Amino acid sequence: MLKHALVRTILFSRILLQLGVWIRNFAILLYVTDVTNNDPLFVSLISVAEFAPIFLFSIIGGTFADRWPSKRTMIGCDLLSALSMFAVLGGLVYGSWHVLLFATLVSSIMSQFSQPSAMKLFKQHIPADGLQGVMAMFQSMMAVFMVIGPVLGAFIYQQYGIVSSLVLAGICFVGSGLILFRLPRDPASGGKVTQGNFMTELRDGLRYVGRRPALRTLGWTFCLSGLAVGLTQPLMLFLAVENLGQDKSFLQWLLMANGAAMLVGGGVVVTLAKKLPPQLLLAAGLIVSAVGVLGLGWSRSTGLTLSLEALNGFLLPCIHIGINTLILKHTEQAFIGRVGGVLTPLFMGSMVIGMSSAGFLKEFLSLGGVFSISALLFALGGLTMVPMLREKKAAAAAGGEV
């Protein structure tokens, strides 16, 4: 896939973008904890600024991404993110650290317009049998940054401070946007903004998802897996403290095991991308993750817990790559942005519900009980793929392809 100029261009651009995101995120997090003396309210506001736009702008950004030329949209989003970095420096000069939340908010909003535009370009320029390989490659890139991003971001802030960190993040965003000028020119039909009614197109996107059985199935998968992730994510610390009797700092080793295995898993999926259907990847990832989560909830062995964390990390690329490939394969190019804008909030909303319930359920049941519920939800998510697997098998038997 790296032989394709468009894939190389977007990959190198996203590498710079991810560098900027991780440098910015950790610089802001560490700076806010320093100036507020670890105030949990202000620290939580950073997460709100980062995730709230996913709810508010996902469907809006997806709809506009379907209307606007993809190349110009992506370049504009990267440059606006860079501008937000340099703009908040002025606020810091006058002693107002609150503007840092604005920088996070703007960049997060821009991503809701940029990401579906990139998906549109893949759908437009990459052959159908190559989409899964492209998704695997980008998942591997994300996994690399999940491992090195926190270390790199913290190091730069601790060595050079908040101003240098924000300047460097802004430079990364500018570089990402400049690289995107190498993308092919937007098609004549996509070179100007579509003039249709925005609300009509938004409703068309919702109806489109409702009419497509594969996308409806993915909607259920998103909801179930979002709930499952939400139930366990806030309780990871208790695996170290309660189940293993370790200090809370041991959590970093669990996360490192997960991230390193995710990197390996992404590489494996890249090599197998053309051999395994995305339905099978997604189903296997969810069902085996169910086994891993169940074991994590009840394990009292440090070695077993680390192994199960690695197993879950190894399979996470299967889930992400399977979902993204299925969305691209079952969605017309004109609806790529809106479909992503409908499905993403289903996952995020379900995850927030799960996170809100996790503490209560732990008190009412136990840590193992909550992880067992999460495992059941992962398994149910995997079972939603059964009809699509049967359809794939039937089509293969008939000499077709789904």
mmCIF file of C-alpha atoms in Angstrom:
data_model
loop_
_atom_site.group_PDB
_atom_site.id
_atom_site.type_symbol
_atom_site.label_atom_id
_atom_site.label_comp_id
_atom_site.label_asym_id
_atom_site.label_seq_id
_atom_site.Cartn_x
_atom_site.Cartn_y
_atom_site.Cartn_z
ATOM 1 C CA MET A 1 0.000 0.000 0.000
ATOM 2 C CA LEU A 2 2.951 2.354 0.548
ATOM 3 C CA LYS A 3 3.474 2.238 -3.210
ATOM 4 C CA HIS A 4 0.316 4.329 -3.537
ATOM 5 C CA ALA A 5 1.234 8.038 -3.476
ATOM 6 C CA LEU A 6 -2.031 9.053 -1.781
ATOM 7 C CA VAL A 7 -1.514 6.558 1.047
ATOM 8 C CA ARG A 8 2.072 7.753 1.593
ATOM 9 C CA THR A 9 0.997 11.385 1.642
ATOM 10 C CA ILE A 10 -1.801 10.899 4.156
ATOM 11 C CA LEU A 11 0.338 8.571 6.292
ATOM 12 C CA PHE A 12 3.227 11.052 6.584
ATOM 13 C CA SER A 13 0.758 13.850 7.250
ATOM 14 C CA ARG A 14 -0.966 11.869 10.009
ATOM 15 C CA ILE A 15 2.401 11.022 11.599
ATOM 16 C CA LEU A 16 3.118 14.734 12.013
ATOM 17 C CA LEU A 17 -0.454 15.329 13.159
ATOM 18 C CA GLN A 18 -0.191 12.619 15.824
ATOM 19 C CA LEU A 19 3.134 14.049 16.999
ATOM 20 C CA GLY A 20 1.455 17.410 17.444
ATOM 21 C CA VAL A 21 -1.577 15.929 19.197
ATOM 22 C CA TRP A 22 0.447 13.960 21.757
ATOM 23 C CA ILE A 23 2.844 16.833 22.442
ATOM 24 C CA ARG A 24 -0.098 19.206 22.886
ATOM 25 C CA ASN A 25 -2.203 16.855 25.003
ATOM 26 C CA PHE A 26 0.510 15.992 27.507
ATOM 27 C CA ALA A 27 1.863 19.526 27.691
ATOM 28 C CA ILE A 28 -1.602 20.864 28.503
ATOM 29 C CA LEU A 29 -2.351 18.047 30.960
ATOM 30 C CA LEU A 30 0.896 18.452 32.883
ATOM 31 C CA TYR A 31 0.770 22.247 32.816
ATOM 32 C CA VAL A 32 -2.808 22.334 34.142
ATOM 33 C CA THR A 33 -1.937 19.907 36.942
ATOM 34 C CA ASP A 34 1.035 22.127 37.840
ATOM 35 C CA VAL A 35 -0.851 25.428 37.966
ATOM 36 C CA THR A 36 -3.983 24.023 39.683
ATOM 37 C CA ASN A 37 -2.160 21.744 42.138
ATOM 38 C CA ASN A 38 -3.775 18.627 40.619
ATOM 39 C CA ASP A 39 -7.326 20.012 40.818
ATOM 40 C CA PRO A 40 -9.523 17.136 39.511
ATOM 41 C CA LEU A 41 -12.185 19.526 38.194
ATOM 42 C CA PHE A 42 -9.856 21.333 35.818
ATOM 43 C CA VAL A 43 -8.074 18.123 34.845
ATOM 44 C CA SER A 44 -11.447 16.585 33.931
ATOM 45 C CA LEU A 45 -12.293 19.666 31.835
ATOM 46 C CA ILE A 46 -9.400 18.740 29.547
ATOM 47 C CA SER A 47 -11.149 15.443 28.757
ATOM 48 C CA VAL A 48 -14.439 17.284 28.260
ATOM 49 C CA ALA A 49 -12.793 19.646 25.759
ATOM 50 C CA GLU A 50 -11.291 16.659 23.951
ATOM 51 C CA PHE A 51 -14.328 14.353 23.797
ATOM 52 C CA ALA A 52 -17.374 16.656 23.842
ATOM 53 C CA PRO A 53 -16.904 17.672 20.176
ATOM 54 C CA ILE A 54 -17.255 14.010 19.181
ATOM 55 C CA PHE A 55 -20.873 14.145 20.372
ATOM 56 C CA LEU A 56 -21.623 17.654 19.146
ATOM 57 C CA PHE A 57 -19.767 17.772 15.842
ATOM 58 C CA SER A 58 -19.398 14.180 14.607
ATOM 59 C CA ILE A 59 -22.562 14.086 12.489
ATOM 60 C CA ILE A 60 -22.205 17.789 11.588
ATOM 61 C CA GLY A 61 -18.574 17.368 10.559
ATOM 62 C CA GLY A 62 -19.394 14.200 8.638
ATOM 63 C CA THR A 63 -22.186 15.928 6.726
ATOM 64 C CA PHE A 64 -19.984 18.880 5.801
ATOM 65 C CA ALA A 65 -17.178 16.483 4.844
ATOM 66 C CA ASP A 66 -19.566 14.942 2.301
ATOM 67 C CA ARG A 67 -20.340 18.435 0.951
ATOM 68 C CA TRP A 68 -16.848 19.943 0.911
ATOM 69 C CA PRO A 69 -13.774 19.036 -1.214
ATOM 70 C CA SER A 70 -11.728 16.550 0.791
ATOM 71 C CA LYS A 71 -8.229 17.882 0.119
ATOM 72 C CA ARG A 72 -9.051 21.475 1.008
ATOM 73 C CA THR A 73 -11.021 20.380 4.071
ATOM 74 C CA MET A 74 -8.103 18.383 5.484
ATOM 75 C CA ILE A 75 -5.564 21.135 4.791
ATOM 76 C CA GLY A 76 -7.825 23.774 6.311
ATOM 77 C CA CYS A 77 -8.419 21.718 9.457
ATOM 78 C CA ASP A 78 -4.698 21.157 10.048
ATOM 79 C CA LEU A 79 -3.862 24.823 9.543
ATOM 80 C CA LEU A 80 -6.686 25.960 11.834
ATOM 81 C CA SER A 81 -5.420 23.556 14.498
ATOM 82 C CA ALA A 82 -1.970 25.127 14.131
ATOM 83 C CA LEU A 83 -3.460 28.613 14.353
ATOM 84 C CA SER A 84 -5.209 27.681 17.611
ATOM 85 C CA MET A 85 -1.840 26.637 19.085
ATOM 86 C CA PHE A 86 -0.231 29.975 18.285
ATOM 87 C CA ALA A 87 -3.318 31.934 19.355
ATOM 88 C CA VAL A 88 -3.349 30.513 22.886
ATOM 89 C CA LEU A 89 0.271 31.521 23.373
ATOM 90 C CA GLY A 90 -0.958 35.112 23.560
ATOM 91 C CA GLY A 91 -3.359 34.141 26.329
ATOM 92 C CA LEU A 92 -0.568 32.451 28.248
ATOM 93 C CA VAL A 93 1.541 35.599 28.016
ATOM 94 C CA TYR A 94 -1.219 37.444 29.868
ATOM 95 C CA GLY A 95 -1.397 34.724 32.499
ATOM 96 C CA SER A 96 -4.635 32.968 31.486
ATOM 97 C CA TRP A 97 -4.045 29.213 31.274
ATOM 98 C CA HIS A 98 -7.768 28.611 30.610
ATOM 99 C CA VAL A 99 -7.170 29.334 26.910
ATOM 100 C CA LEU A 100 -5.400 25.965 26.726
ATOM 101 C CA LEU A 101 -8.827 24.317 26.924
ATOM 102 C CA PHE A 102 -9.808 26.372 23.869
ATOM 103 C CA ALA A 103 -6.861 24.974 21.900
ATOM 104 C CA THR A 104 -7.873 21.407 22.741
ATOM 105 C CA LEU A 105 -11.494 22.144 21.843
ATOM 106 C CA VAL A 106 -10.666 23.685 18.453
ATOM 107 C CA SER A 107 -8.322 20.868 17.465
ATOM 108 C CA SER A 108 -10.856 18.219 18.506
ATOM 109 C CA ILE A 109 -13.586 19.938 16.474
ATOM 110 C CA MET A 110 -11.327 20.084 13.416
ATOM 111 C CA SER A 111 -10.712 16.338 13.633
ATOM 112 C CA GLN A 112 -14.453 15.721 13.198
ATOM 113 C CA PHE A 113 -14.216 17.350 9.761
ATOM 114 C CA SER A 114 -10.790 16.015 8.748
ATOM 115 C CA GLN A 115 -11.165 12.306 9.579
ATOM 116 C CA PRO A 116 -14.216 11.613 7.370
ATOM 117 C CA SER A 117 -12.538 13.533 4.537
ATOM 118 C CA ALA A 118 -9.578 11.143 4.703
ATOM 119 C CA MET A 119 -11.963 8.174 4.647
ATOM 120 C CA LYS A 120 -13.605 9.632 1.531
ATOM 121 C CA LEU A 121 -10.244 9.841 -0.219
ATOM 122 C CA PHE A 122 -9.472 6.212 0.605
ATOM 123 C CA LYS A 123 -12.875 5.142 -0.719
ATOM 124 C CA GLN A 124 -12.305 7.179 -3.888
ATOM 125 C CA HIS A 125 -8.726 6.175 -4.738
ATOM 126 C CA ILE A 126 -8.018 2.767 -3.135
ATOM 127 C CA PRO A 127 -9.321 -0.481 -4.693
ATOM 128 C CA ALA A 128 -11.844 -2.334 -2.535
ATOM 129 C CA ASP A 129 -9.468 -5.244 -1.899
ATOM 130 C CA GLY A 130 -6.831 -2.830 -0.597
ATOM 131 C CA LEU A 131 -8.955 -0.936 1.919
ATOM 132 C CA GLN A 132 -8.363 -3.385 4.761
ATOM 133 C CA GLY A 133 -4.602 -3.187 4.298
ATOM 134 C CA VAL A 134 -4.728 0.608 4.418
ATOM 135 C CA MET A 135 -6.825 0.545 7.588
ATOM 136 C CA ALA A 136 -4.350 -1.909 9.143
ATOM 137 C CA MET A 137 -1.416 0.331 8.276
ATOM 138 C CA PHE A 138 -2.998 3.377 9.873
ATOM 139 C CA GLN A 139 -4.035 1.366 12.931
ATOM 140 C CA SER A 140 -0.402 0.315 13.357
ATOM 141 C CA MET A 141 0.655 3.956 13.173
ATOM 142 C CA MET A 142 -1.861 4.864 15.892
ATOM 143 C CA ALA A 143 -0.581 1.986 18.039
ATOM 144 C CA VAL A 144 2.990 3.272 17.763
ATOM 145 C CA PHE A 145 1.913 6.650 19.098
ATOM 146 C CA MET A 146 -0.094 5.090 21.913
ATOM 147 C CA VAL A 147 3.185 3.563 23.096
ATOM 148 C CA ILE A 148 5.612 6.438 22.481
ATOM 149 C CA GLY A 149 3.223 9.413 22.554
ATOM 150 C CA PRO A 150 2.875 9.775 26.341
ATOM 151 C CA VAL A 151 6.624 9.395 26.887
ATOM 152 C CA LEU A 152 7.495 11.865 24.131
ATOM 153 C CA GLY A 153 4.890 14.429 25.186
ATOM 154 C CA ALA A 154 5.897 14.319 28.849
ATOM 155 C CA PHE A 155 9.620 14.529 28.005
ATOM 156 C CA ILE A 156 9.242 17.603 25.795
ATOM 157 C CA TYR A 157 7.134 19.430 28.387
ATOM 158 C CA GLN A 158 9.461 18.589 31.267
ATOM 159 C CA GLN A 159 12.560 19.615 29.317
ATOM 160 C CA TYR A 160 11.329 22.696 27.472
ATOM 161 C CA GLY A 161 8.082 23.871 29.092
ATOM 162 C CA ILE A 162 4.604 24.741 27.884
ATOM 163 C CA VAL A 163 5.498 27.487 25.378
ATOM 164 C CA SER A 164 8.025 25.383 23.472
ATOM 165 C CA SER A 165 5.639 22.413 23.536
ATOM 166 C CA LEU A 166 2.795 24.428 21.996
ATOM 167 C CA VAL A 167 5.083 25.968 19.370
ATOM 168 C CA LEU A 168 6.373 22.517 18.413
ATOM 169 C CA ALA A 169 2.811 21.148 18.252
ATOM 170 C CA GLY A 170 1.807 24.052 16.008
ATOM 171 C CA ILE A 171 4.769 23.399 13.711
ATOM 172 C CA CYS A 172 3.726 19.737 13.451
ATOM 173 C CA PHE A 173 0.184 20.765 12.481
ATOM 174 C CA VAL A 174 1.496 23.200 9.853
ATOM 175 C CA GLY A 175 3.785 20.492 8.469
ATOM 176 C CA SER A 176 0.877 18.055 8.308
ATOM 177 C CA GLY A 177 -1.194 20.539 6.324
ATOM 178 C CA LEU A 178 1.658 21.366 3.932
ATOM 179 C CA ILE A 179 2.264 17.686 3.165
ATOM 180 C CA LEU A 180 -1.405 17.349 2.180
ATOM 181 C CA PHE A 181 -0.831 19.753 -0.728
ATOM 182 C CA ARG A 182 0.705 16.703 -2.447
ATOM 183 C CA LEU A 183 -2.709 15.029 -2.568
ATOM 184 C CA PRO A 184 -4.341 14.795 -6.008
ATOM 185 C CA ARG A 185 -6.567 17.699 -6.952
ATOM 186 C CA ASP A 186 -10.173 17.378 -5.809
ATOM 187 C CA PRO A 187 -12.472 16.128 -8.608
ATOM 188 C CA ALA A 188 -14.383 18.789 -10.500
ATOM 189 C CA SER A 189 -17.602 17.747 -8.750
ATOM 190 C CA GLY A 190 -15.838 17.921 -5.392
ATOM 191 C CA GLY A 191 -13.892 21.078 -6.045
ATOM 192 C CA LYS A 192 -16.645 23.306 -4.740
ATOM 193 C CA VAL A 193 -19.012 23.150 -1.829
ATOM 194 C CA THR A 194 -22.258 21.328 -2.509
ATOM 195 C CA GLN A 195 -25.170 23.743 -2.472
ATOM 196 C CA GLY A 196 -27.882 21.390 -1.173
ATOM 197 C CA ASN A 197 -29.777 21.952 2.050
ATOM 198 C CA PHE A 198 -27.642 20.961 5.042
ATOM 199 C CA MET A 199 -30.496 19.611 7.190
ATOM 200 C CA THR A 200 -31.865 17.605 4.266
ATOM 201 C CA GLU A 201 -28.482 15.988 3.693
ATOM 202 C CA LEU A 202 -28.105 15.278 7.405
ATOM 203 C CA ARG A 203 -31.502 13.529 7.475
ATOM 204 C CA ASP A 204 -30.551 11.633 4.311
ATOM 205 C CA GLY A 205 -27.482 10.341 6.140
ATOM 206 C CA LEU A 206 -29.559 9.102 9.075
ATOM 207 C CA ARG A 207 -32.015 7.385 6.717
ATOM 208 C CA TYR A 208 -29.130 5.878 4.743
ATOM 209 C CA VAL A 209 -27.789 4.131 7.849
ATOM 210 C CA GLY A 210 -31.296 2.960 8.753
ATOM 211 C CA ARG A 211 -31.849 1.418 5.305
ATOM 212 C CA ARG A 212 -28.574 -0.525 5.143
ATOM 213 C CA PRO A 213 -28.656 -3.805 7.123
ATOM 214 C CA ALA A 214 -24.856 -3.954 7.406
ATOM 215 C CA LEU A 215 -24.687 -0.434 8.851
ATOM 216 C CA ARG A 216 -27.567 -1.126 11.246
ATOM 217 C CA THR A 217 -25.677 -4.179 12.454
ATOM 218 C CA LEU A 218 -22.547 -2.094 12.962
ATOM 219 C CA GLY A 219 -24.644 0.359 14.968
ATOM 220 C CA TRP A 220 -25.528 -2.413 17.429
ATOM 221 C CA THR A 221 -21.899 -3.523 17.487
ATOM 222 C CA PHE A 222 -20.812 0.032 18.307
ATOM 223 C CA CYS A 223 -23.324 0.297 21.155
ATOM 224 C CA LEU A 224 -22.405 -3.039 22.741
ATOM 225 C CA SER A 225 -18.647 -2.585 22.457
ATOM 226 C CA GLY A 226 -18.905 1.022 23.680
ATOM 227 C CA LEU A 227 -20.736 -0.119 26.810
ATOM 228 C CA ALA A 228 -18.163 -2.868 27.335
ATOM 229 C CA VAL A 229 -15.220 -0.474 27.045
ATOM 230 C CA GLY A 230 -16.899 2.110 29.259
ATOM 231 C CA LEU A 231 -17.460 -0.373 32.074
ATOM 232 C CA THR A 232 -13.811 -1.417 32.290
ATOM 233 C CA GLN A 233 -11.849 1.717 31.391
ATOM 234 C CA PRO A 234 -12.395 3.593 34.691
ATOM 235 C CA LEU A 235 -11.667 0.459 36.723
ATOM 236 C CA MET A 236 -8.282 -0.495 35.260
ATOM 237 C CA LEU A 237 -6.525 1.010 38.266
ATOM 238 C CA PHE A 238 -8.314 -1.453 40.555
ATOM 239 C CA LEU A 239 -6.864 -4.408 38.648
ATOM 240 C CA ALA A 240 -3.455 -3.338 39.911
ATOM 241 C CA VAL A 241 -4.501 -2.273 43.411
ATOM 242 C CA GLU A 242 -7.199 -4.785 44.404
ATOM 243 C CA ASN A 243 -6.594 -7.879 42.299
ATOM 244 C CA LEU A 244 -2.795 -7.817 42.240
ATOM 245 C CA GLY A 245 -2.035 -5.939 45.455
ATOM 246 C CA GLN A 246 0.305 -3.594 43.591
ATOM 247 C CA ASP A 247 0.841 0.137 43.894
ATOM 248 C CA LYS A 248 -1.270 2.312 41.577
ATOM 249 C CA SER A 249 1.855 3.098 39.543
ATOM 250 C CA PHE A 250 1.752 -0.523 38.311
ATOM 251 C CA LEU A 251 -1.050 0.576 35.967
ATOM 252 C CA GLN A 252 1.565 1.943 33.563
ATOM 253 C CA TRP A 253 2.917 -1.579 33.026
ATOM 254 C CA LEU A 254 -0.540 -2.862 32.166
ATOM 255 C CA LEU A 255 -0.981 -0.035 29.661
ATOM 256 C CA MET A 256 2.464 -0.613 28.172
ATOM 257 C CA ALA A 257 1.742 -4.326 27.713
ATOM 258 C CA ASN A 258 -1.507 -3.427 25.982
ATOM 259 C CA GLY A 259 0.077 -0.793 23.736
ATOM 260 C CA ALA A 260 3.078 -2.894 22.714
ATOM 261 C CA ALA A 261 0.835 -5.845 21.838
ATOM 262 C CA MET A 262 -1.431 -3.507 19.872
ATOM 263 C CA LEU A 263 1.545 -2.515 17.745
ATOM 264 C CA VAL A 264 2.372 -6.163 17.042
ATOM 265 C CA GLY A 265 -1.279 -6.956 16.323
ATOM 266 C CA GLY A 266 -1.518 -4.131 13.818
ATOM 267 C CA GLY A 267 1.554 -5.443 12.017
ATOM 268 C CA VAL A 268 0.119 -8.961 11.863
ATOM 269 C CA VAL A 269 -3.180 -7.710 10.456
ATOM 270 C CA VAL A 270 -1.287 -5.761 7.776
ATOM 271 C CA THR A 271 0.228 -9.026 6.511
ATOM 272 C CA LEU A 272 -3.101 -10.896 6.650
ATOM 273 C CA ALA A 273 -5.328 -8.054 5.452
ATOM 274 C CA LYS A 274 -6.204 -9.569 2.082
ATOM 275 C CA LYS A 275 -6.719 -13.089 3.446
ATOM 276 C CA LEU A 276 -9.281 -12.423 6.185
ATOM 277 C CA PRO A 277 -12.708 -10.833 5.639
ATOM 278 C CA PRO A 278 -13.398 -7.814 7.873
ATOM 279 C CA GLN A 279 -16.476 -9.519 9.348
ATOM 280 C CA LEU A 280 -14.285 -12.330 10.656
ATOM 281 C CA LEU A 281 -11.648 -9.924 11.970
ATOM 282 C CA LEU A 282 -14.245 -7.956 13.914
ATOM 283 C CA ALA A 283 -16.081 -11.006 15.275
ATOM 284 C CA ALA A 284 -12.857 -12.726 16.349
ATOM 285 C CA GLY A 285 -11.532 -9.546 17.939
ATOM 286 C CA LEU A 286 -14.680 -9.006 19.999
ATOM 287 C CA ILE A 287 -15.193 -12.604 21.121
ATOM 288 C CA VAL A 288 -11.570 -13.239 22.106
ATOM 289 C CA SER A 289 -11.547 -9.843 23.842
ATOM 290 C CA ALA A 290 -14.517 -11.087 25.848
ATOM 291 C CA VAL A 291 -12.400 -13.986 27.091
ATOM 292 C CA GLY A 292 -9.535 -11.631 27.916
ATOM 293 C CA VAL A 293 -11.735 -9.169 29.819
ATOM 294 C CA LEU A 294 -13.363 -11.983 31.781
ATOM 295 C CA GLY A 295 -9.950 -13.268 32.810
ATOM 296 C CA LEU A 296 -8.730 -9.800 33.773
ATOM 297 C CA GLY A 297 -11.624 -9.314 36.157
ATOM 298 C CA TRP A 298 -10.847 -12.441 38.171
ATOM 299 C CA SER A 299 -7.077 -12.875 37.765
ATOM 300 C CA ARG A 300 -4.903 -12.606 40.884
ATOM 301 C CA SER A 301 -1.696 -13.439 39.022
ATOM 302 C CA THR A 302 0.528 -10.616 37.798
ATOM 303 C CA GLY A 303 1.866 -12.694 34.918
ATOM 304 C CA LEU A 304 -1.599 -13.791 33.813
ATOM 305 C CA THR A 305 -2.971 -10.244 34.025
ATOM 306 C CA LEU A 306 -0.119 -8.857 31.919
ATOM 307 C CA SER A 307 -0.646 -11.660 29.396
ATOM 308 C CA LEU A 308 -4.375 -10.960 29.157
ATOM 309 C CA GLU A 309 -3.721 -7.233 28.723
ATOM 310 C CA ALA A 310 -1.336 -8.095 25.897
ATOM 311 C CA LEU A 311 -3.981 -10.385 24.352
ATOM 312 C CA ASN A 312 -6.557 -7.603 24.386
ATOM 313 C CA GLY A 313 -4.067 -5.137 22.928
ATOM 314 C CA PHE A 314 -3.102 -7.604 20.198
ATOM 315 C CA LEU A 315 -6.749 -7.997 19.147
ATOM 316 C CA LEU A 316 -7.746 -4.329 19.316
ATOM 317 C CA PRO A 317 -6.493 -3.643 15.762
ATOM 318 C CA CYS A 318 -8.759 -6.454 14.519
ATOM 319 C CA ILE A 319 -11.740 -4.589 15.968
ATOM 320 C CA HIS A 320 -10.807 -1.140 14.655
ATOM 321 C CA ILE A 321 -9.690 -2.351 11.237
ATOM 322 C CA GLY A 322 -12.725 -4.606 10.831
ATOM 323 C CA ILE A 323 -15.133 -1.780 11.674
ATOM 324 C CA ASN A 324 -13.481 0.815 9.418
ATOM 325 C CA THR A 325 -13.206 -1.600 6.495
ATOM 326 C CA LEU A 326 -16.859 -2.639 6.787
ATOM 327 C CA ILE A 327 -17.960 1.001 6.881
ATOM 328 C CA LEU A 328 -15.961 1.777 3.737
ATOM 329 C CA LYS A 329 -17.136 -1.339 1.887
ATOM 330 C CA HIS A 330 -20.829 -0.883 2.683
ATOM 331 C CA THR A 331 -21.061 2.882 2.234
ATOM 332 C CA GLU A 332 -21.251 4.886 -0.978
ATOM 333 C CA GLN A 333 -18.620 7.588 -1.311
ATOM 334 C CA ALA A 334 -21.210 10.382 -1.076
ATOM 335 C CA PHE A 335 -22.279 9.195 2.405
ATOM 336 C CA ILE A 336 -18.924 8.297 4.014
ATOM 337 C CA GLY A 337 -18.817 11.341 6.292
ATOM 338 C CA ARG A 338 -22.413 11.098 7.451
ATOM 339 C CA VAL A 339 -22.247 7.367 8.164
ATOM 340 C CA GLY A 340 -19.193 7.874 10.363
ATOM 341 C CA GLY A 341 -20.937 10.829 11.968
ATOM 342 C CA VAL A 342 -23.918 8.650 12.902
ATOM 343 C CA LEU A 343 -22.016 5.584 14.124
ATOM 344 C CA THR A 344 -19.228 7.259 16.120
ATOM 345 C CA PRO A 345 -21.570 8.949 18.643
ATOM 346 C CA LEU A 346 -23.241 5.571 19.231
ATOM 347 C CA PHE A 347 -19.938 4.188 20.471
ATOM 348 C CA MET A 348 -18.968 7.278 22.440
ATOM 349 C CA GLY A 349 -22.397 7.677 23.999
ATOM 350 C CA SER A 350 -22.490 4.031 25.032
ATOM 351 C CA MET A 351 -18.978 4.324 26.443
ATOM 352 C CA VAL A 352 -19.966 7.327 28.560
ATOM 353 C CA ILE A 353 -23.003 5.425 29.872
ATOM 354 C CA GLY A 354 -20.725 2.514 30.761
ATOM 355 C CA MET A 355 -18.187 4.782 32.451
ATOM 356 C CA SER A 356 -20.942 6.473 34.446
ATOM 357 C CA SER A 357 -22.237 3.096 35.638
ATOM 358 C CA ALA A 358 -18.900 1.429 36.367
ATOM 359 C CA GLY A 359 -18.350 2.789 39.870
ATOM 360 C CA PHE A 360 -21.894 2.031 41.015
ATOM 361 C CA LEU A 361 -21.801 -1.500 39.609
ATOM 362 C CA LYS A 362 -18.458 -2.181 41.275
ATOM 363 C CA GLU A 363 -19.922 -1.211 44.654
ATOM 364 C CA PHE A 364 -23.072 -3.249 44.036
ATOM 365 C CA LEU A 365 -21.326 -6.316 42.580
ATOM 366 C CA SER A 366 -17.522 -6.626 42.531
ATOM 367 C CA LEU A 367 -14.634 -5.856 40.212
ATOM 368 C CA GLY A 368 -14.893 -9.326 38.717
ATOM 369 C CA GLY A 369 -18.649 -8.924 38.310
ATOM 370 C CA VAL A 370 -18.298 -5.700 36.325
ATOM 371 C CA PHE A 371 -15.632 -7.210 34.081
ATOM 372 C CA SER A 372 -17.897 -10.226 33.555
ATOM 373 C CA ILE A 373 -20.706 -7.958 32.343
ATOM 374 C CA SER A 374 -18.247 -6.232 30.024
ATOM 375 C CA ALA A 375 -17.118 -9.616 28.682
ATOM 376 C CA LEU A 376 -20.743 -10.561 27.977
ATOM 377 C CA LEU A 377 -21.261 -7.318 26.050
ATOM 378 C CA PHE A 378 -18.125 -7.942 23.972
ATOM 379 C CA ALA A 379 -19.366 -11.459 23.187
ATOM 380 C CA LEU A 380 -22.797 -10.155 22.165
ATOM 381 C CA GLY A 381 -21.073 -7.608 19.937
ATOM 382 C CA GLY A 382 -19.188 -10.437 18.260
ATOM 383 C CA LEU A 383 -22.402 -12.399 17.754
ATOM 384 C CA THR A 384 -23.947 -9.475 15.858
ATOM 385 C CA MET A 385 -21.484 -10.351 13.093
ATOM 386 C CA VAL A 386 -22.986 -13.825 12.574
ATOM 387 C CA PRO A 387 -25.554 -12.695 9.933
ATOM 388 C CA MET A 388 -22.836 -10.873 7.994
ATOM 389 C CA LEU A 389 -20.556 -13.916 8.159
ATOM 390 C CA ARG A 390 -23.371 -16.110 6.841
ATOM 391 C CA GLU A 391 -24.036 -13.615 4.062
ATOM 392 C CA LYS A 392 -20.351 -13.631 3.154
ATOM 393 C CA LYS A 393 -20.285 -17.439 3.092
ATOM 394 C CA ALA A 394 -23.429 -17.631 0.967
ATOM 395 C CA ALA A 395 -22.087 -15.056 -1.480
ATOM 396 C CA ALA A 396 -18.776 -16.912 -1.751
ATOM 397 C CA ALA A 397 -20.637 -20.151 -2.444
ATOM 398 C CA ALA A 398 -22.604 -18.391 -5.177
ATOM 399 C CA GLY A 399 -19.411 -17.002 -6.676
ATOM 400 C CA GLY A 400 -20.035 -13.424 -5.496
ATOM 401 C CA GLU A 401 -18.413 -11.226 -2.895
ATOM 402 C CA VAL A 402 -19.902 -9.248 0.016
#
